[in-house]
Coordinates of C-alpha atoms in Angstrom, one line a residue:
M1 CA 6.6 -41.2 12.6
V2 CA 7.9 -37.8 11.4
Q3 CA 10.2 -36.1 13.8
H4 CA 10.8 -32.3 13.7
R5 CA 14.5 -31.5 13.9
P6 CA 15.3 -28.8 16.4
V7 CA 16.1 -25.4 14.9
P8 CA 19.8 -24.8 15.2
A9 CA 20.8 -22.0 17.6
A10 CA 22.6 -20.2 14.7
H11 CA 19.3 -20.0 12.8
R12 CA 17.5 -18.6 15.8
L13 CA 20.2 -16.0 16.3
L14 CA 20.0 -15.0 12.6
S15 CA 16.2 -14.6 12.8
L16 CA 16.6 -12.5 16.0
D17 CA 19.2 -10.3 14.2
I18 CA 16.9 -9.8 11.2
V19 CA 14.0 -8.9 13.4
L20 CA 16.0 -6.5 15.5
A21 CA 17.4 -4.8 12.4
L22 CA 14.0 -4.4 10.9
L23 CA 12.6 -3.0 14.2
A24 CA 15.4 -0.5 14.3
L25 CA 14.6 0.6 10.8
A26 CA 10.9 0.8 11.4
G27 CA 11.3 2.6 14.7
G28 CA 13.9 5.1 13.4
L29 CA 11.8 6.1 10.4
R30 CA 8.6 6.5 12.5
V31 CA 10.4 8.6 15.1
L32 CA 11.7 10.8 12.3
Y33 CA 8.3 11.3 10.7
L34 CA 6.3 11.3 13.9
A35 CA 5.6 15.0 13.8
A36 CA 5.2 15.3 10.0
P37 CA 2.4 17.8 9.5
E38 CA 0.9 16.2 6.4
P39 CA -1.3 14.4 5.6
G40 CA -3.3 15.4 8.6
L41 CA -6.4 13.7 10.0
P42 CA -9.2 16.0 11.5
T43 CA -10.5 13.3 13.9
E44 CA -7.1 12.7 15.4
A45 CA -7.5 15.5 17.8
A46 CA -10.7 14.1 19.4
T47 CA -9.0 10.8 20.0
V48 CA -6.1 12.4 21.7
A49 CA -8.5 14.5 23.9
H50 CA -10.5 11.4 24.8
A51 CA -7.3 9.5 25.8
Y52 CA -6.2 12.4 28.0
A53 CA -9.6 12.9 29.6
L54 CA -9.9 9.2 30.4
G55 CA -6.4 9.1 31.8
T56 CA -7.1 12.1 34.1
L57 CA -10.7 11.1 34.8
T58 CA -11.9 14.4 33.2
S59 CA -15.1 14.7 31.3
F60 CA -14.8 15.6 27.6
A61 CA -17.3 15.7 24.7
D62 CA -15.9 16.0 21.2
A63 CA -17.3 18.1 18.4
G64 CA -18.7 15.1 16.6
G65 CA -17.7 12.9 13.6
A66 CA -14.7 11.3 15.4
G67 CA -16.5 8.0 16.1
A68 CA -16.3 6.2 19.4
S69 CA -14.0 3.5 20.7
P70 CA -14.1 3.4 24.6
F71 CA -11.9 0.4 24.7
G72 CA -9.4 1.9 22.2
W73 CA -9.3 5.2 24.3
L74 CA -8.7 3.1 27.4
Q75 CA -5.7 1.4 25.8
L76 CA -4.3 4.7 24.7
A77 CA -4.8 6.2 28.1
A78 CA -3.3 3.3 29.9
A79 CA -0.2 3.3 27.7
T80 CA 0.4 7.1 28.1
M81 CA 0.0 6.7 31.9
V82 CA 2.4 3.9 32.2
S83 CA 5.0 5.6 30.0
D84 CA 4.3 9.1 31.4
A85 CA 4.1 10.2 27.8
F86 CA 2.0 13.3 28.5
G87 CA 4.6 14.5 31.1
R88 CA 7.6 13.9 28.7
S89 CA 6.3 14.9 25.3
A90 CA 6.4 18.4 23.8
T91 CA 2.7 18.2 22.9
A92 CA -0.3 16.0 23.8
L93 CA -0.5 14.8 20.2
A94 CA 3.1 13.6 20.3
A95 CA 2.5 11.8 23.6
V96 CA -0.3 9.7 22.1
R97 CA 1.5 9.2 18.8
E98 CA 4.2 7.4 20.9
T99 CA 1.7 4.7 21.7
V100 CA 0.7 4.4 18.1
L101 CA 4.4 4.0 17.2
A102 CA 4.7 1.2 19.8
A103 CA 1.7 -0.5 18.3
A104 CA 3.3 -0.3 14.8
L105 CA 6.4 -2.0 16.1
V106 CA 4.3 -4.7 17.7
S107 CA 2.5 -5.2 14.4
A108 CA 5.8 -5.5 12.6
V109 CA 7.0 -8.3 15.0
L110 CA 3.7 -10.1 14.7
T111 CA 3.8 -9.9 10.9
W112 CA 7.2 -11.6 11.0
V113 CA 6.0 -14.4 13.3
L114 CA 2.8 -14.9 11.3
A115 CA 4.7 -15.1 8.0
R116 CA 7.0 -17.7 9.5
R117 CA 4.1 -19.8 10.8
L118 CA 2.4 -19.6 7.5
G119 CA 5.4 -21.2 5.8
L120 CA 7.3 -18.3 4.4
T121 CA 11.0 -18.5 4.4
R122 CA 13.2 -16.3 6.6
W123 CA 14.0 -13.9 3.8
A124 CA 10.5 -13.7 2.4
S125 CA 9.3 -12.8 5.9
A126 CA 12.0 -10.2 6.2
A127 CA 10.9 -8.7 2.8
A128 CA 7.3 -8.5 4.1
V129 CA 8.4 -6.6 7.2
L130 CA 10.8 -4.4 5.3
L131 CA 8.0 -3.3 3.0
L132 CA 5.8 -2.5 6.0
A133 CA 8.7 -0.7 7.8
A134 CA 9.9 1.5 4.9
S135 CA 6.9 2.4 2.8
P136 CA 6.0 6.1 2.9
L137 CA 2.4 5.2 2.8
A138 CA 2.9 3.0 5.9
L139 CA 4.9 5.8 7.6
G140 CA 2.2 8.3 6.9
V141 CA -0.7 6.2 8.1
Q142 CA 1.0 4.7 11.2
R143 CA 2.0 8.0 12.6
L144 CA -1.7 9.1 13.0
V145 CA -3.7 8.4 16.2
V146 CA -6.4 6.0 14.9
V147 CA -7.5 3.1 17.1
E148 CA -7.3 0.8 14.1
H149 CA -3.5 0.5 14.7
L150 CA -4.4 -1.1 18.1
A151 CA -7.1 -3.3 16.5
V152 CA -4.7 -4.7 13.8
A153 CA -2.2 -5.6 16.5
W154 CA -4.8 -7.6 18.4
A155 CA -6.0 -9.3 15.2
L156 CA -2.4 -10.3 14.2
G157 CA -1.9 -11.6 17.7
A158 CA -4.9 -13.8 17.3
L159 CA -3.7 -15.2 14.0
V160 CA -0.3 -15.9 15.5
L161 CA -1.9 -17.9 18.3
I162 CA -4.1 -19.8 15.9
T163 CA -1.2 -20.8 13.7
R164 CA 1.0 -21.8 16.6
P165 CA 2.4 -25.4 16.1
G166 CA 0.8 -27.7 18.6
A167 CA -1.6 -25.1 19.8
R168 CA -3.7 -26.1 22.8
I169 CA -7.1 -25.0 24.0
R170 CA -5.6 -22.2 26.1
H171 CA -4.0 -20.7 23.0
D172 CA -7.3 -20.8 21.1
T173 CA -9.0 -19.2 24.1
A174 CA -6.5 -16.5 24.1
A175 CA -7.0 -16.0 20.4
A176 CA -10.7 -15.6 20.9
G177 CA -9.9 -12.9 23.5
C178 CA -7.6 -11.1 21.1
L179 CA -10.2 -11.2 18.4
L180 CA -12.8 -9.8 20.8
A181 CA -10.4 -7.0 21.8
A182 CA -9.8 -6.2 18.1
V183 CA -13.5 -5.8 17.4
L184 CA -14.2 -3.8 20.5
T185 CA -11.4 -1.4 19.4
S186 CA -12.7 -1.1 15.8
P187 CA -15.7 -2.7 14.2
L188 CA -13.7 -3.0 11.0
A189 CA -11.7 -5.8 12.7
L190 CA -14.7 -8.0 12.1
F191 CA -13.2 -8.6 8.6
F192 CA -10.3 -10.6 10.3
L193 CA -12.8 -13.2 11.6
P194 CA -13.0 -15.1 8.2
A195 CA -9.2 -15.5 8.2
A196 CA -9.2 -16.7 11.8
G197 CA -12.0 -19.1 11.3
W198 CA -10.5 -20.5 8.0
L199 CA -7.1 -21.1 9.7
L200 CA -8.7 -22.7 12.7
A201 CA -10.9 -25.0 10.5
R202 CA -7.8 -26.2 8.7
R203 CA -6.2 -27.3 12.0
A204 CA -9.1 -28.3 14.2
P205 CA -12.8 -27.7 13.3
V206 CA -13.8 -28.4 16.9
R207 CA -11.5 -25.7 18.2
A208 CA -13.0 -23.3 15.6
A209 CA -16.4 -23.9 17.1
W210 CA -15.0 -23.3 20.6
V211 CA -13.5 -19.9 19.5
A212 CA -16.8 -19.0 17.8
V213 CA -18.8 -19.6 21.0
L214 CA -16.4 -17.5 23.1
L215 CA -16.3 -14.7 20.6
N216 CA -20.1 -14.6 20.2
L217 CA -20.6 -14.6 23.9
G218 CA -18.2 -11.7 24.3
L219 CA -19.7 -9.7 21.5
G220 CA -23.2 -10.4 22.8
I221 CA -22.3 -8.9 26.1
A222 CA -20.3 -5.9 24.6
F223 CA -23.0 -5.0 22.1
G224 CA -25.9 -5.9 24.5
P225 CA -25.9 -5.1 28.2
A226 CA -22.5 -3.3 28.1
A227 CA -23.2 -1.4 24.8
A228 CA -23.3 2.0 26.5
V229 CA -19.7 1.7 27.7
L230 CA -18.1 -0.6 25.2
R231 CA -19.8 -0.4 21.8
P232 CA -17.5 1.2 19.2
H233 CA -18.6 3.0 16.0
L234 CA -16.6 4.3 13.1
A235 CA -15.6 7.9 12.6
A236 CA -17.0 9.9 9.7
A237 CA -15.2 9.7 6.4
T238 CA -12.8 12.7 6.1
R239 CA -9.7 13.7 4.3
P240 CA -7.2 12.3 3.5
S241 CA -8.9 10.2 0.8
V242 CA -7.6 7.0 -0.7
A243 CA -6.2 9.0 -3.6
D244 CA -4.3 11.2 -1.1
W245 CA -2.7 8.2 0.5
A246 CA -2.0 6.5 -2.8
A247 CA 0.0 9.5 -3.9
L248 CA 2.6 8.7 -1.2
D249 CA 3.4 5.3 -2.7
P250 CA 1.7 4.5 -6.0
A251 CA 3.9 1.3 -6.4
W252 CA 2.7 0.0 -3.1
V253 CA -0.9 0.5 -4.0
A254 CA -0.6 -1.2 -7.4
L255 CA 1.3 -4.1 -5.9
S256 CA -1.1 -4.5 -3.1
A257 CA -4.1 -4.5 -5.4
A258 CA -2.5 -7.3 -7.4
A259 CA -1.5 -9.2 -4.3
L260 CA -5.0 -9.2 -2.9
L261 CA -6.2 -11.0 -6.0
A262 CA -3.2 -13.2 -6.6
G263 CA -3.1 -14.2 -3.0
L264 CA -6.3 -16.1 -3.4
A265 CA -4.4 -18.6 -5.5
V266 CA -1.7 -19.3 -2.9
K267 CA -3.0 -21.8 -0.4
K268 CA -0.7 -20.7 2.5
V269 CA -2.1 -17.2 2.6
R270 CA -5.6 -17.6 1.0
P271 CA -7.4 -16.9 4.3
L272 CA -5.5 -13.6 4.7
A273 CA -6.1 -12.7 1.1
A274 CA -9.8 -13.2 1.6
T275 CA -9.7 -10.8 4.6
G276 CA -7.7 -8.3 2.5
V277 CA -10.2 -8.4 -0.3
L278 CA -13.1 -7.8 2.1
L279 CA -11.3 -4.8 3.7
A280 CA -10.4 -3.3 0.3
A281 CA -14.0 -3.6 -0.8
T282 CA -15.1 -1.4 2.2
L283 CA -13.1 1.4 0.6
L284 CA -15.8 1.6 -2.0
V285 CA -18.6 2.0 0.6
P286 CA -19.5 5.7 1.1
G287 CA -19.0 6.9 4.6
V288 CA -16.3 4.4 5.6
P289 CA -13.1 6.2 6.8
S290 CA -10.3 5.3 4.3
T291 CA -7.5 5.9 6.8
A292 CA -9.0 3.4 9.2
V293 CA -9.3 0.7 6.5
L294 CA -5.7 1.3 5.3
A295 CA -4.4 1.0 8.9
L296 CA -5.8 -2.6 9.0
L297 CA -4.6 -3.4 5.5
L298 CA -1.0 -2.3 6.0
P299 CA 0.4 -5.5 7.5
V300 CA -1.7 -7.8 5.2
T301 CA -0.6 -6.8 1.8
P302 CA 3.2 -7.1 2.3
L303 CA 2.7 -10.6 3.7
L304 CA 0.7 -11.5 0.6
L305 CA 3.3 -10.1 -1.7
A306 CA 6.1 -12.0 0.0
A307 CA 4.1 -15.3 -0.2
I308 CA 3.3 -14.8 -3.9
A309 CA 6.9 -14.0 -4.7
Q310 CA 8.1 -17.1 -2.8
A311 CA 5.5 -19.3 -4.6
A312 CA 6.5 -17.9 -7.9
T313 CA 10.3 -18.5 -7.5
R314 CA 10.3 -21.7 -5.6
R315 CA 10.9 -24.8 -7.7
R316 CA 7.9 -27.1 -7.6
S317 CA 9.0 -30.1 -9.5
E318 CA 7.8 -33.3 -7.8
P319 CA 10.6 -36.0 -7.7
R320 CA 9.8 -39.2 -9.6
H321 CA 10.9 -42.3 -7.7
A322 CA 12.3 -45.6 -9.1
S323 CA 12.0 -48.7 -6.9
T324 CA 15.2 -50.7 -6.5
H325 CA 13.2 -53.8 -5.9
G326 CA 10.9 -53.8 -8.9
S327 CA 10.9 -56.9 -11.2
T328 CA 11.5 -56.6 -14.9
S329 CA 8.7 -59.0 -15.6
G330 CA 6.1 -56.7 -14.0
R331 CA 5.5 -59.0 -11.0
T332 CA 6.2 -57.7 -7.5
R333 CA 8.5 -59.7 -5.4
P334 CA 7.8 -59.9 -1.6
E335 CA 10.2 -57.6 0.3
P336 CA 11.8 -58.6 3.5
A337 CA 10.7 -56.9 6.7
G338 CA 12.5 -53.7 7.4
A339 CA 13.4 -53.2 3.8
T340 CA 13.4 -49.6 2.6
H341 CA 12.7 -48.0 -0.8
T342 CA 15.3 -45.8 -2.4
A343 CA 13.8 -42.7 -4.0
T344 CA 15.8 -41.3 -6.9
P345 CA 14.8 -37.8 -7.7
H346 CA 15.2 -36.5 -11.2
P347 CA 17.0 -33.2 -11.1
A348 CA 15.6 -30.2 -12.9
H349 CA 17.3 -29.3 -16.2
P350 CA 20.1 -26.8 -15.7
G351 CA 18.8 -24.6 -18.4
R352 CA 15.4 -24.4 -16.7
I353 CA 17.0 -23.4 -13.4
A354 CA 19.1 -20.7 -15.1
R355 CA 16.0 -19.3 -16.8
R356 CA 14.1 -19.2 -13.5
R357 CA 17.0 -17.4 -11.9
V358 CA 17.1 -14.8 -14.7
V359 CA 13.3 -14.2 -14.5
A360 CA 13.5 -13.9 -10.7
G361 CA 16.4 -11.5 -10.9
V362 CA 14.7 -9.3 -13.6
G363 CA 11.4 -9.3 -11.7
G364 CA 13.1 -8.4 -8.5
G365 CA 15.0 -5.6 -10.2
V366 CA 11.9 -4.2 -11.8
L367 CA 10.1 -4.3 -8.5
A368 CA 12.9 -2.6 -6.6
A369 CA 13.2 0.1 -9.3
A370 CA 9.4 0.8 -9.1
L371 CA 9.5 1.0 -5.3
A372 CA 12.6 3.3 -5.4
V373 CA 10.8 5.7 -7.8
S374 CA 7.6 5.6 -5.8
W375 CA 9.4 6.1 -2.5
G376 CA 11.5 8.9 -3.9
G377 CA 8.4 10.9 -4.3
G378 CA 6.7 9.8 -1.1
Y379 CA 9.4 10.6 1.5
P380 CA 9.7 14.3 0.5
A381 CA 5.9 14.6 0.6
L382 CA 5.8 13.6 4.3
R383 CA 8.3 16.3 5.3
A384 CA 10.2 14.8 8.1
T385 CA 10.9 17.0 11.1
V386 CA 12.3 16.7 14.6
D387 CA 10.3 19.6 15.9
R388 CA 7.7 18.1 18.2
G389 CA 6.0 21.5 18.9
G390 CA 4.3 23.1 15.9
P391 CA 1.7 25.8 15.7
L392 CA -0.5 24.6 18.5
A393 CA 2.4 24.5 20.9
A394 CA 3.3 28.0 19.9
A395 CA -0.3 29.1 20.5
R396 CA -0.2 27.4 23.9
D397 CA 3.0 29.4 24.9
W398 CA 1.5 32.6 23.6
L399 CA -1.7 32.1 25.7
R400 CA 0.4 31.4 28.8
G401 CA 2.2 34.7 28.4
N402 CA -0.8 36.8 27.4
A403 CA -4.1 35.2 28.6
S404 CA -3.2 33.1 31.6
G405 CA -6.2 32.2 33.7
S406 CA -8.7 33.3 31.1
R407 CA -11.8 31.4 30.0
L408 CA -11.3 30.0 26.5
L409 CA -13.4 28.6 23.7
V410 CA -11.3 25.9 22.0
D411 CA -11.5 23.1 19.4
D412 CA -10.7 19.5 20.3
A413 CA -7.0 19.8 19.6
A414 CA -6.5 22.9 21.7
W415 CA -8.5 21.4 24.5
A416 CA -6.1 18.4 24.8
E417 CA -3.0 20.6 24.4
L418 CA -4.0 23.2 26.9
A419 CA -5.4 20.7 29.4
N420 CA -2.1 18.8 29.2
A421 CA -0.2 22.1 29.7
G422 CA -2.0 22.6 33.1
W423 CA -4.8 24.9 32.0
P424 CA -7.8 24.3 34.3
T425 CA -10.3 22.2 32.3
G426 CA -13.1 24.2 33.9
L427 CA -11.9 27.2 31.9
L428 CA -11.8 25.3 28.6
A429 CA -15.0 25.0 26.6
P430 CA -14.9 22.7 23.6
P431 CA -17.4 23.2 20.7
A432 CA -19.8 20.6 22.1
A433 CA -20.4 23.0 25.1
C434 CA -22.0 25.4 22.6
S435 CA -24.8 23.0 21.6
V436 CA -27.4 25.4 23.0
T437 CA -25.5 28.5 24.2
C438 CA -21.8 29.1 24.7
P439 CA -20.3 29.6 28.2
P440 CA -18.8 33.1 28.7
A441 CA -15.2 33.2 27.3
E442 CA -12.6 35.9 26.6
W443 CA -10.5 34.1 24.0
G444 CA -11.0 31.5 21.3
V445 CA -8.4 29.1 19.9
F446 CA -9.3 27.3 16.7
G447 CA -7.6 25.5 13.9
R448 CA -8.5 24.8 10.3
D449 CA -12.0 23.5 11.1
E450 CA -13.2 26.8 12.7
T451 CA -15.6 27.6 9.8
T452 CA -17.1 24.1 9.9
L453 CA -17.6 24.2 13.6
R454 CA -19.2 27.7 13.5
K455 CA -21.7 26.4 10.9
H456 CA -22.5 23.3 13.0
Y457 CA -22.9 25.2 16.3
P458 CA -24.8 28.5 15.7
A459 CA -24.2 29.5 19.3
L460 CA -20.4 29.3 18.7
D461 CA -20.8 31.5 15.6
G462 CA -22.6 34.0 17.8
A463 CA -19.7 34.0 20.3
F464 CA -17.5 35.2 17.4
A465 CA -19.5 38.4 17.0
G466 CA -17.0 41.2 17.7
A467 CA -14.0 38.8 17.7
G468 CA -10.6 39.8 16.3
A469 CA -7.7 37.7 15.3
T470 CA -4.9 38.4 17.7
A471 CA -2.2 35.8 16.9
V472 CA -1.9 33.4 14.0
F473 CA 0.5 30.4 14.1
G474 CA 1.3 28.1 11.1
S475 CA -0.3 28.2 7.7
G476 CA -2.6 26.2 5.5
D477 CA -4.1 23.2 7.2
T478 CA -1.9 23.5 10.3
R479 CA -2.9 27.2 10.9
V480 CA -4.0 28.0 14.5
T481 CA -5.7 31.3 15.3
V482 CA -6.1 32.9 18.7
W483 CA -9.2 35.2 18.8
R484 CA -10.0 38.0 21.3
L485 CA -13.7 37.7 21.9
G486 CA -16.1 40.5 22.8
L487 CA -14.1 43.4 21.4
P488 CA -16.0 46.7 21.3
P489 CA -17.2 47.6 17.8
A490 CA -14.9 50.0 15.9
D491 CA -16.1 53.6 15.5
P492 CA -16.9 54.0 11.8
A493 CA -16.2 57.7 12.0
A494 CA -12.7 57.2 13.4
P495 CA -9.8 57.4 11.0
P496 CA -7.7 54.3 10.4
E497 CA -4.8 53.8 12.9
A498 CA -2.1 52.5 10.5
P499 CA -1.6 55.8 8.6
I500 CA -1.4 57.8 11.9
R501 CA 1.2 55.4 13.2
A502 CA 3.2 55.6 10.0
H503 CA 3.1 59.5 10.0
A504 CA 4.3 59.6 13.7
G505 CA 6.9 56.9 13.0
E506 CA 8.3 58.9 10.1
A507 CA 8.7 61.9 12.4
L508 CA 10.7 59.7 14.8
T509 CA 13.1 58.6 12.0
A510 CA 13.8 62.3 11.2
S511 CA 14.9 63.1 14.8
A512 CA 18.6 63.7 15.4
R513 CA 18.3 62.4 19.0
I514 CA 17.1 59.0 17.9
A515 CA 19.5 56.4 16.4
L516 CA 17.6 53.7 14.5
S517 CA 18.7 50.5 12.9
S518 CA 17.5 50.0 9.4
E519 CA 15.1 47.4 10.6
A520 CA 13.6 49.6 13.3
A521 CA 13.3 52.5 10.9
A522 CA 11.4 50.3 8.4
V523 CA 8.9 49.2 11.2
L524 CA 8.3 52.9 12.1
R525 CA 7.8 54.1 8.5
E526 CA 5.4 51.2 7.7
G527 CA 3.2 52.1 10.7
C528 CA 3.8 48.8 12.4
A529 CA 4.9 50.1 15.8
D530 CA 2.6 50.3 18.8
P531 CA 1.4 53.9 19.4
R532 CA 2.5 53.7 23.1
L533 CA 6.0 52.9 22.0
I534 CA 6.0 55.8 19.5
A535 CA 4.8 58.2 22.1
T536 CA 7.2 57.1 24.9
I537 CA 10.3 57.0 22.6
A538 CA 9.5 60.6 21.6
A539 CA 9.2 61.6 25.2
L540 CA 12.4 59.8 26.2
A541 CA 14.3 61.4 23.3
A542 CA 13.4 64.8 24.8
I543 CA 15.3 63.7 28.0
Q544 CA 18.3 61.8 26.5
P545 CA 19.6 60.4 23.3
V546 CA 17.8 57.1 22.4
G547 CA 19.2 54.2 20.5
V548 CA 16.6 51.8 19.0
A549 CA 18.0 48.4 18.0
A550 CA 14.8 46.6 17.0
F551 CA 11.1 46.2 17.4
P552 CA 11.1 42.4 18.1
E553 CA 8.0 40.6 16.9
V554 CA 5.9 38.8 19.4
P555 CA 5.5 35.4 17.7
G556 CA 2.2 35.1 15.9
E557 CA 1.1 38.7 16.1
D558 CA 2.5 40.0 12.8
A559 CA 0.5 37.4 10.9
A560 CA -2.7 38.7 12.7
G561 CA -1.9 42.3 11.8
Q562 CA -1.1 43.5 15.3
P563 CA 1.5 46.3 15.7
R564 CA 4.9 45.6 17.2
R565 CA 4.6 46.2 21.0
R566 CA 8.2 45.5 22.0
V567 CA 11.3 47.6 21.6
L568 CA 15.0 47.0 22.3
L569 CA 16.6 50.3 23.4
T570 CA 20.4 50.8 23.7
G571 CA 22.6 53.3 25.4
R572 CA 22.0 55.0 28.8
E573 CA 20.3 52.0 30.1
D574 CA 19.9 53.2 33.7
G575 CA 18.0 56.3 32.5
T576 CA 15.9 54.3 30.1
T577 CA 14.9 51.7 32.7
A578 CA 14.0 54.4 35.2
F579 CA 11.9 56.2 32.6
Y580 CA 9.8 53.2 31.6
T581 CA 9.4 51.8 35.1
G582 CA 8.1 55.2 36.2
Q583 CA 5.3 55.3 33.6
R584 CA 1.7 55.1 34.8
D585 CA -1.8 54.3 33.4
L586 CA -2.0 53.8 29.7
F587 CA 1.8 54.1 29.2
R588 CA 2.8 51.6 31.9
P589 CA 4.6 48.7 30.2
A590 CA 3.9 45.0 30.9
S591 CA 7.6 44.4 31.5
V592 CA 10.9 46.2 31.4
V593 CA 13.9 43.8 31.3
R594 CA 17.6 44.6 31.0
T595 CA 19.3 42.2 28.6
A596 CA 22.7 41.8 27.1
G597 CA 21.6 43.7 24.0
G598 CA 19.8 46.6 25.9
V599 CA 16.6 47.3 27.6
L600 CA 13.6 45.3 26.3
V601 CA 10.3 47.1 26.9
T602 CA 7.0 45.2 26.3
Y603 CA 3.5 46.7 26.3
P604 CA 0.3 44.7 26.8
L605 CA -2.0 44.0 23.9
F606 CA -4.5 46.4 22.5
A607 CA -3.5 50.0 22.7
P608 CA -6.5 52.3 23.1
P609 CA -7.3 54.4 20.0
G610 CA -6.5 58.1 19.8
L611 CA -3.1 58.2 21.5
L612 CA -1.4 59.8 18.6
P613 CA -2.3 63.1 17.0
L614 CA -4.2 63.0 13.7
T615 CA -2.2 63.7 10.5
R616 CA -3.0 66.8 8.5

């Protein structure tokens, strides 16, 4: 009878140390790249909004194309509620990405356990988790809010239970539950069923039948009577493409492609390799979101690579045995009871061992060099940042200061961000609310997909008639624009405002009673100052000398072409404060604040036309 020796405590502690070190690496890198702006995923915003709406019992309908995963949204909502992520995080997106980060760490631990249970050595398992933890491609994918990160954690949990030594029926029942949870989270998790069934059939075919019955029963209910509330479906295929992701880590992609095929020849991981090949094949199917597939593949290919490397480097020579009781005449003598055979292994030739070590060392060096070159280009492309805000958070703060309490038309990302910031959801209308006609609104907040949404919803495009960009935050794909809706049409006969402001500003710079900094003088000469500021500074200069330190920008408004509507005035602060607080009607400021640098005067948006005299 074969007896398993207990694992020494020192070995257990070493394994624990390795896992903790790998988790620290994986977690640290993911926190660093959590707010990386690129590559971005358009459907991520809808998932965040659904998680927030479900957690706060608020209704929300996305703009379409984001797929559906009610069970996945429920998991995200529950995690954010338990951790109070929405209350702690700078943005709603960062709050839900925290849950994705936790799922990535769980997947790393499960990858280690599964590798060990499939027969990989401690160091081969560590190499697999290290690849998963440090690859730029893995960092880029695992920071995005896609439910497939939750699905792969459930699937790995099922495989860990199935490969458990001495597994009992309760473990297999739990594995069936994990597989069901994975499929309900993402339909792509169905491709893990062949691996689970194969591993179960190796151990106990009867148990495989039991798991199949339970799984079919659960899927029958979820896709039958409960389909309206549980059935998931995939998001539309959007950017980034497979090529975009491959650019982050070309070496990983090449090694993974080779590992999927070579893994079929390694018995220990053949079931996983089959699942990986099926998942990779779906990347060739039009309409399947590549980011979702890669999220499921990420833990699989490093494990296959480690198993292949172990199989290639491990000595496989079978010992030949010589019996100590054999007869030289070819006849077998009877052996006494209790006698034992002595097996004498023939050691491998020293030269062969040395050659194997050289080949392994050279192969490992080439692999390390390829990964170093690949990662050297991938990490800078991700653009690590510790700023958890971003353009949408800046737009949120601008709206708080300039449009508080207004009705807004918003995209999915802005809906989640503003609702999380406390904006009443009854005042937020997502694009889906414009399927027939748009509700009345005063402002619009949209990101990079504004043009696409306006084409998809004609009523939304109609709401933009007479709209003007008032503030712009960010650039490129992260650009967020705040629009003022329903502006009166411009008078075609009226002269342009900018030259009039420039002419009046030039006159101020020539005044001996106004002391201007070089920056303030440039703003006036370029016609970038609000006409109410120009008029009131001229009036104040007739009463007392005026010092103008700066025309501070209101964040986002310069990019939208709005004139500077704030001024910092120095000298004779009591008189300046009394002058501006005494203004009425059109020239009444929004605020007059005494600061350490002087008196800061701020006017509201949209000066009426015709305040300054025409130039001649």
